[in-house]
mmCIF file of C-alpha atoms in Angstrom:
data_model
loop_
_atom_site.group_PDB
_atom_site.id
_atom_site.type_symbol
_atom_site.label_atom_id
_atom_site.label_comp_id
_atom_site.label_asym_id
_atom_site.label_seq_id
_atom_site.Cartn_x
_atom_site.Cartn_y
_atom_site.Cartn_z
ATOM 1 C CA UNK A 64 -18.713 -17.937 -6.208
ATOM 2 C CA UNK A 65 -22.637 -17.649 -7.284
ATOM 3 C CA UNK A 66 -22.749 -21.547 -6.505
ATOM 4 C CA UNK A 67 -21.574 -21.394 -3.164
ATOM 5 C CA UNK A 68 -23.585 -18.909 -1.820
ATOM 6 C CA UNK A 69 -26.241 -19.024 -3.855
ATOM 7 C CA UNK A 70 -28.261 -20.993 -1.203
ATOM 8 C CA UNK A 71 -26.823 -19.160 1.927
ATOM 9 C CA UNK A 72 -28.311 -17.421 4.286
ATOM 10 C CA UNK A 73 -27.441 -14.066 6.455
ATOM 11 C CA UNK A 74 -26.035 -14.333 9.265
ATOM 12 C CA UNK A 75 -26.006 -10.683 10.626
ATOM 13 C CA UNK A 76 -26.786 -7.464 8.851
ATOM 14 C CA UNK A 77 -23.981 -5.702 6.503
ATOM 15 C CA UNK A 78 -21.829 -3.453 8.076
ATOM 16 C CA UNK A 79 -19.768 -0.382 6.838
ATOM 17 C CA UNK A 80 -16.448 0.164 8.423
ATOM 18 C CA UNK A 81 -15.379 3.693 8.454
ATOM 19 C CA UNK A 82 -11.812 4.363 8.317
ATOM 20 C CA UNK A 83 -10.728 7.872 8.471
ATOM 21 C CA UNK A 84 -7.140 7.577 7.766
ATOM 22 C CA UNK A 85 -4.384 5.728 7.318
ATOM 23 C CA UNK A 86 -2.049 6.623 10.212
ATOM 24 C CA UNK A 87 1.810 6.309 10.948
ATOM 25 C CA UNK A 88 2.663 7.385 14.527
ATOM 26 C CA UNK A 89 6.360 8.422 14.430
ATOM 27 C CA UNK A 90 7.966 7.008 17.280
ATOM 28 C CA UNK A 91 10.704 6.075 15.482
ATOM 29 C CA UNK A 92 11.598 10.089 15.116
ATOM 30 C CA UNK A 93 11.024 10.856 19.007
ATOM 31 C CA UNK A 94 13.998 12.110 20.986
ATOM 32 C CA UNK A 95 14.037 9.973 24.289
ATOM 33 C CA UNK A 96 12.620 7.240 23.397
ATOM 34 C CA UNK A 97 12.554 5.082 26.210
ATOM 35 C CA UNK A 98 14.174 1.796 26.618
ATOM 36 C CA UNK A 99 12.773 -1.658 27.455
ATOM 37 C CA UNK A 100 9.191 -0.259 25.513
ATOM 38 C CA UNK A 101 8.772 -0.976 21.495
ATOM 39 C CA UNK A 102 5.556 0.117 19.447
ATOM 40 C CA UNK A 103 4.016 -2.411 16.829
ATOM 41 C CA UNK A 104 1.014 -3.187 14.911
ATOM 42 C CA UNK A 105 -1.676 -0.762 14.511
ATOM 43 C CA UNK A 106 -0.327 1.012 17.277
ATOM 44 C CA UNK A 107 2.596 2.475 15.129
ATOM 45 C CA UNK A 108 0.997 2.225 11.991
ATOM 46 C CA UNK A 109 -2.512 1.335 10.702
ATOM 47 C CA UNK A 110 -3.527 0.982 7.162
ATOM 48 C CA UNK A 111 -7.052 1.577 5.683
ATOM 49 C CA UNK A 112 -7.800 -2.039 5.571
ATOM 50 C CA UNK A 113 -9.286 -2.321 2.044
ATOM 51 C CA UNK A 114 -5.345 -2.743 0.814
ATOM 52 C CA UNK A 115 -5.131 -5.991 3.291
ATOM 53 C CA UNK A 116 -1.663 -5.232 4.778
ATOM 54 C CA UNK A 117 -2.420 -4.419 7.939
ATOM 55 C CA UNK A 118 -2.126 -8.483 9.482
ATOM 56 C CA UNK A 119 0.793 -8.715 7.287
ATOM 57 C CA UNK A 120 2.839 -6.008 8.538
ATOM 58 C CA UNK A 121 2.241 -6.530 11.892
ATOM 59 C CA UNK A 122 3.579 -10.162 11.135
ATOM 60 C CA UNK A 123 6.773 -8.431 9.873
ATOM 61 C CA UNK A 124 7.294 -6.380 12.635
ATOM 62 C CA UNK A 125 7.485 -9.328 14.696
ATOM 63 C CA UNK A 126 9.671 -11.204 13.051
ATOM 64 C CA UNK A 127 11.992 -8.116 12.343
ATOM 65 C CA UNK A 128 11.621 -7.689 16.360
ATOM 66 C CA UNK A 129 12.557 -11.211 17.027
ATOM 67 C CA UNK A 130 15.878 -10.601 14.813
ATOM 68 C CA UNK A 131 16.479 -7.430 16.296
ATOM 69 C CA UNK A 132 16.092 -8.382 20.017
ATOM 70 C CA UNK A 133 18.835 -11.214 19.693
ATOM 71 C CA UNK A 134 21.497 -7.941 18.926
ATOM 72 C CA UNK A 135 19.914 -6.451 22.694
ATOM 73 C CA UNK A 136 20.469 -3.088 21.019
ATOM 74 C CA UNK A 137 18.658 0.112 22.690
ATOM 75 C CA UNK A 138 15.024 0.151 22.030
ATOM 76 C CA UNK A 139 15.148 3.602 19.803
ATOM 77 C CA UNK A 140 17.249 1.648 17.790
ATOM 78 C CA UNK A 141 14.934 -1.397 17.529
ATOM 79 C CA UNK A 142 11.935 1.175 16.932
ATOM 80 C CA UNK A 143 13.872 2.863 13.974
ATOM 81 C CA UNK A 144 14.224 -0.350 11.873
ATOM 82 C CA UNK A 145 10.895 -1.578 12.561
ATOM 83 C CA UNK A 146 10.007 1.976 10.719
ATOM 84 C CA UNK A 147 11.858 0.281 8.029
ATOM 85 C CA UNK A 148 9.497 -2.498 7.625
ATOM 86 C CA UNK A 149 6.540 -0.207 7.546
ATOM 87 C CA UNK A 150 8.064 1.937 4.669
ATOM 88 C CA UNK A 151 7.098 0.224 1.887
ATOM 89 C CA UNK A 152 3.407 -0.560 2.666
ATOM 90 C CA UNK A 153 2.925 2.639 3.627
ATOM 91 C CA UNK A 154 4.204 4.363 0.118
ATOM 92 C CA UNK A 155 1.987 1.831 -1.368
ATOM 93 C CA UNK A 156 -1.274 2.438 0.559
ATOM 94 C CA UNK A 157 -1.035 6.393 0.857
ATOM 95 C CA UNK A 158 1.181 6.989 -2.273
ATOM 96 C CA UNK A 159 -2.026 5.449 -4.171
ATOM 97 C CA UNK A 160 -5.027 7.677 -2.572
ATOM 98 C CA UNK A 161 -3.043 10.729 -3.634
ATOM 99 C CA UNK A 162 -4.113 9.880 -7.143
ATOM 100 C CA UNK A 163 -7.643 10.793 -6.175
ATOM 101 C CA UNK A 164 -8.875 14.698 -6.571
ATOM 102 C CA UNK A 165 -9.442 16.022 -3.100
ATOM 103 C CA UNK A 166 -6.547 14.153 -1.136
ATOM 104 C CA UNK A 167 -4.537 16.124 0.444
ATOM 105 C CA UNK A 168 -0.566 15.170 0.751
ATOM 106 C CA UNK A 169 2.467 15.852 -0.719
ATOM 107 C CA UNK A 170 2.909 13.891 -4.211
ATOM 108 C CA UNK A 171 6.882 13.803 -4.709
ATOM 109 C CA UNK A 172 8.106 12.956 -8.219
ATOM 110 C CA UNK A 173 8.386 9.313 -6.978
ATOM 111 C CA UNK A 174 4.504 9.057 -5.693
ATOM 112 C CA UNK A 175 3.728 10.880 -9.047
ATOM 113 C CA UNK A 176 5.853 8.262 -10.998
ATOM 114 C CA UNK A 177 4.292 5.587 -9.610
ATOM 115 C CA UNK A 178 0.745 6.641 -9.917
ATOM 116 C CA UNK A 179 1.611 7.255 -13.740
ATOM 117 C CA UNK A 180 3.644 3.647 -13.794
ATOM 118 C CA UNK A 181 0.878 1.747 -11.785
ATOM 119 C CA UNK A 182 -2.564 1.596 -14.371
ATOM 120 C CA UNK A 183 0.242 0.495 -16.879
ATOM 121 C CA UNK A 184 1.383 -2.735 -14.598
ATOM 122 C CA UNK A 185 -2.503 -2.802 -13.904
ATOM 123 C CA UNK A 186 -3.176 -3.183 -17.929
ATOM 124 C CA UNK A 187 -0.145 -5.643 -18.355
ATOM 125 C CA UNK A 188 -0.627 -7.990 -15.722
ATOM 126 C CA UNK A 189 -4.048 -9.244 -17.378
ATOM 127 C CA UNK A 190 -2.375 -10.738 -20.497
ATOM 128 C CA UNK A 191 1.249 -11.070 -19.532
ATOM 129 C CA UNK A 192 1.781 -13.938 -16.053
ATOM 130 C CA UNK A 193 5.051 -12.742 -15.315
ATOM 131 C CA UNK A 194 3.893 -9.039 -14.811
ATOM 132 C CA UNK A 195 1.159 -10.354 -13.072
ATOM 133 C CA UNK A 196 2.935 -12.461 -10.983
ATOM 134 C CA UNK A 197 5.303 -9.464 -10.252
ATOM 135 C CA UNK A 198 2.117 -7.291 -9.140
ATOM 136 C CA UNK A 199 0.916 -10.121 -6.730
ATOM 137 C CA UNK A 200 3.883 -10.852 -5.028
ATOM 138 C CA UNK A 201 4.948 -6.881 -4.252
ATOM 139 C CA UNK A 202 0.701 -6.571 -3.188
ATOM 140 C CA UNK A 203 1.324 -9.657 -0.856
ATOM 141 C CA UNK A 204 4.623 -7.596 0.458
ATOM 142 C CA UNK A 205 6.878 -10.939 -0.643
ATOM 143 C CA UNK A 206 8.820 -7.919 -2.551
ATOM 144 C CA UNK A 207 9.785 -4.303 -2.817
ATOM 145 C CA UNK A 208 8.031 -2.173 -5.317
ATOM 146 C CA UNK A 209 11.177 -1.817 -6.631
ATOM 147 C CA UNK A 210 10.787 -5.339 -8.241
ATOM 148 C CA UNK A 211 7.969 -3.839 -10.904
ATOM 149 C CA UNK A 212 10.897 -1.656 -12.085
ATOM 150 C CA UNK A 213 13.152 -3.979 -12.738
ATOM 151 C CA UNK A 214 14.054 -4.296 -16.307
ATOM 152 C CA UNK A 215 12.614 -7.372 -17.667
ATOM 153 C CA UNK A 216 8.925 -6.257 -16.165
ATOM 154 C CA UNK A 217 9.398 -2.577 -17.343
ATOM 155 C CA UNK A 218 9.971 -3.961 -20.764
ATOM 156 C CA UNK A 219 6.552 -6.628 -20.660
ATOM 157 C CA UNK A 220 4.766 -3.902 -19.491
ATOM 158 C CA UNK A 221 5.508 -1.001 -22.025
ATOM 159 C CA UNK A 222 5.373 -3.788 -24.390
ATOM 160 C CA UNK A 223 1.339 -4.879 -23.558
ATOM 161 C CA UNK A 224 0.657 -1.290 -23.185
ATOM 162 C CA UNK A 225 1.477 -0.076 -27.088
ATOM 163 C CA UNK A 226 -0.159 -3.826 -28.294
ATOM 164 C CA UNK A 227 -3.180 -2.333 -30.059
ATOM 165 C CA UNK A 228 -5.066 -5.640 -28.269
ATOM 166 C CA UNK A 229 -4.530 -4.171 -24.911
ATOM 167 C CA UNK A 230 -7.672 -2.825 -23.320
ATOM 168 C CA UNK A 231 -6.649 1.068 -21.392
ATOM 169 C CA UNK A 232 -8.972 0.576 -18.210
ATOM 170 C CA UNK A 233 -7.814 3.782 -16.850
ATOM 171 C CA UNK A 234 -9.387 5.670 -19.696
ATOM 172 C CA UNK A 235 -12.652 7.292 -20.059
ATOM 173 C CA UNK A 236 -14.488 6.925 -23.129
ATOM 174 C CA UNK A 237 -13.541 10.244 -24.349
ATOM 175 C CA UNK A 238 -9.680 9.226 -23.673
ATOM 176 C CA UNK A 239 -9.363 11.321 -20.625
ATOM 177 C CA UNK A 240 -7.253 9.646 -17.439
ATOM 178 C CA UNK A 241 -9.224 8.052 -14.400
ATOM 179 C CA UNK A 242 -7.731 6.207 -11.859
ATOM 180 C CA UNK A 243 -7.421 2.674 -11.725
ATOM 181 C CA UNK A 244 -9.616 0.116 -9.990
ATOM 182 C CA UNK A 245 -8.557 0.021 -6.348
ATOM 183 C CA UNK A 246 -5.452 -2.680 -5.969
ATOM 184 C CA UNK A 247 -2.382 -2.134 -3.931
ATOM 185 C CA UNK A 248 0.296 -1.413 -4.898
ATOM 186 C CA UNK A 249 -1.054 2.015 -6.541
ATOM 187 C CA UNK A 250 -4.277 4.621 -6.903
ATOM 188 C CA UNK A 251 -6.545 3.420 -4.778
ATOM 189 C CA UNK A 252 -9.592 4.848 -2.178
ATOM 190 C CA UNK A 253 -12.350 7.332 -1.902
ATOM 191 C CA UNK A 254 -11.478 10.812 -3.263
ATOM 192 C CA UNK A 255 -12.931 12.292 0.067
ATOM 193 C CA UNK A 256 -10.569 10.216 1.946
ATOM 194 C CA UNK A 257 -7.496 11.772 3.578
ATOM 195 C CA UNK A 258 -4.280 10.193 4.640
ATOM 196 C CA UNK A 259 -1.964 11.317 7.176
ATOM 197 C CA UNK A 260 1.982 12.012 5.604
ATOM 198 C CA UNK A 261 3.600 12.461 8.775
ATOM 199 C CA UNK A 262 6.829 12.009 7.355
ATOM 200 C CA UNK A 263 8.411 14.820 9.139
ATOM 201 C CA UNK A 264 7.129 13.193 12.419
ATOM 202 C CA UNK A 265 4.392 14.649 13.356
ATOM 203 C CA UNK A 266 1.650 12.508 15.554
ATOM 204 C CA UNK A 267 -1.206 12.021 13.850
ATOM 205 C CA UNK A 268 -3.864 10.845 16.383
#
């Protein structure tokens, strides 16, 4: 990477984006939704970009919409299993920043699982190609997150994690925890940074 831009040159100054939230408007919980009208993109749901699944989702949504307009089924209907598609990512992205001191959300025993589960993938997946093959394709949202539990990947990664050869990156010098390096799935984003659980449907705007 040096190489190629070694001899570059700017091209405009460096910007910071400033993302407040990640933020899941539940139309898909509305009573009354109204027909012939269907929400998408980062106007149901918008991710802090630094996980990259924002494009990707969207691009899912579609193509669940194009699957679920050929049934010409009500549009609450349509707008409920689009929810479906968003599910995942979302448990990924704000399951993750409620590692971080200062987040505020509700950590059920599977976000707490996960978080716990997560650094240990993160540890396996630089000396094992199958676990980190696993990681990339449930990052890319090619699979559920269910696939890093499935039996042969549990057992790789327990078994890289007790190696005495594996490095612990999660642990401070003094052995105390710290959250991983930021990559989706898992702990990820500023401590300060908030994300919106409006599981129960509230509209977070």
């Amino acid at each position: 990477m040096y190489d190629a831009i070694a001899d570059a040159e700017w091209v405009e100054d460096v910007v910071r984006y400033r993302f407040q939230a990640s933020t899941w408007h539940r139309y898909d919980l509305l009573d009354g939704f109204p027909d012939g009208f269907l929400v998408l993109g980062d106007a149901f749901c918008s991710f802090d970009p630094i996980y990259a699944q924002g494009m990707t989702v969207a691009a899912l949504e579609a193509t669940a919409m194009g699957h679920l307009l050929d049934d010409h089924g009500p549009s609450a209907a349509v707008q409920r299993k689009l929810a479906r598609v968003v599910d995942d990512a979302w448990a990924m992205s704000t399951g993750g920043d409620l590692a971080f001191p200062g987040v505020e959300g509700r950590q059920d025993p599977k976000t707490r699982i996960g978080n716990a589960y997560v650094p240990m993938v993160h540890a396996a997946a630089a000396y094992d190609t199958k676990v980190g093959t696993a990681f990339a394709r449930v990052s890319g949202l090619l699979d559920p997150p269910s696939a890093l539990m499935r039996p042969g990947i549990m057992a790789r990664v327990v078994r890289q994690n007790i190696s005495p050869s594996v490095a612990w990156p999660w642990r401070r010098a003094d052995g105390s925890a710290m959250p991983p390096r930021r990559s989706s799935p898992g702990p990820a984003g500023p401590a300060a940074r908030s994300s919106s659980l409006s599981r129960a449907g509230r509209m977070h705007t």
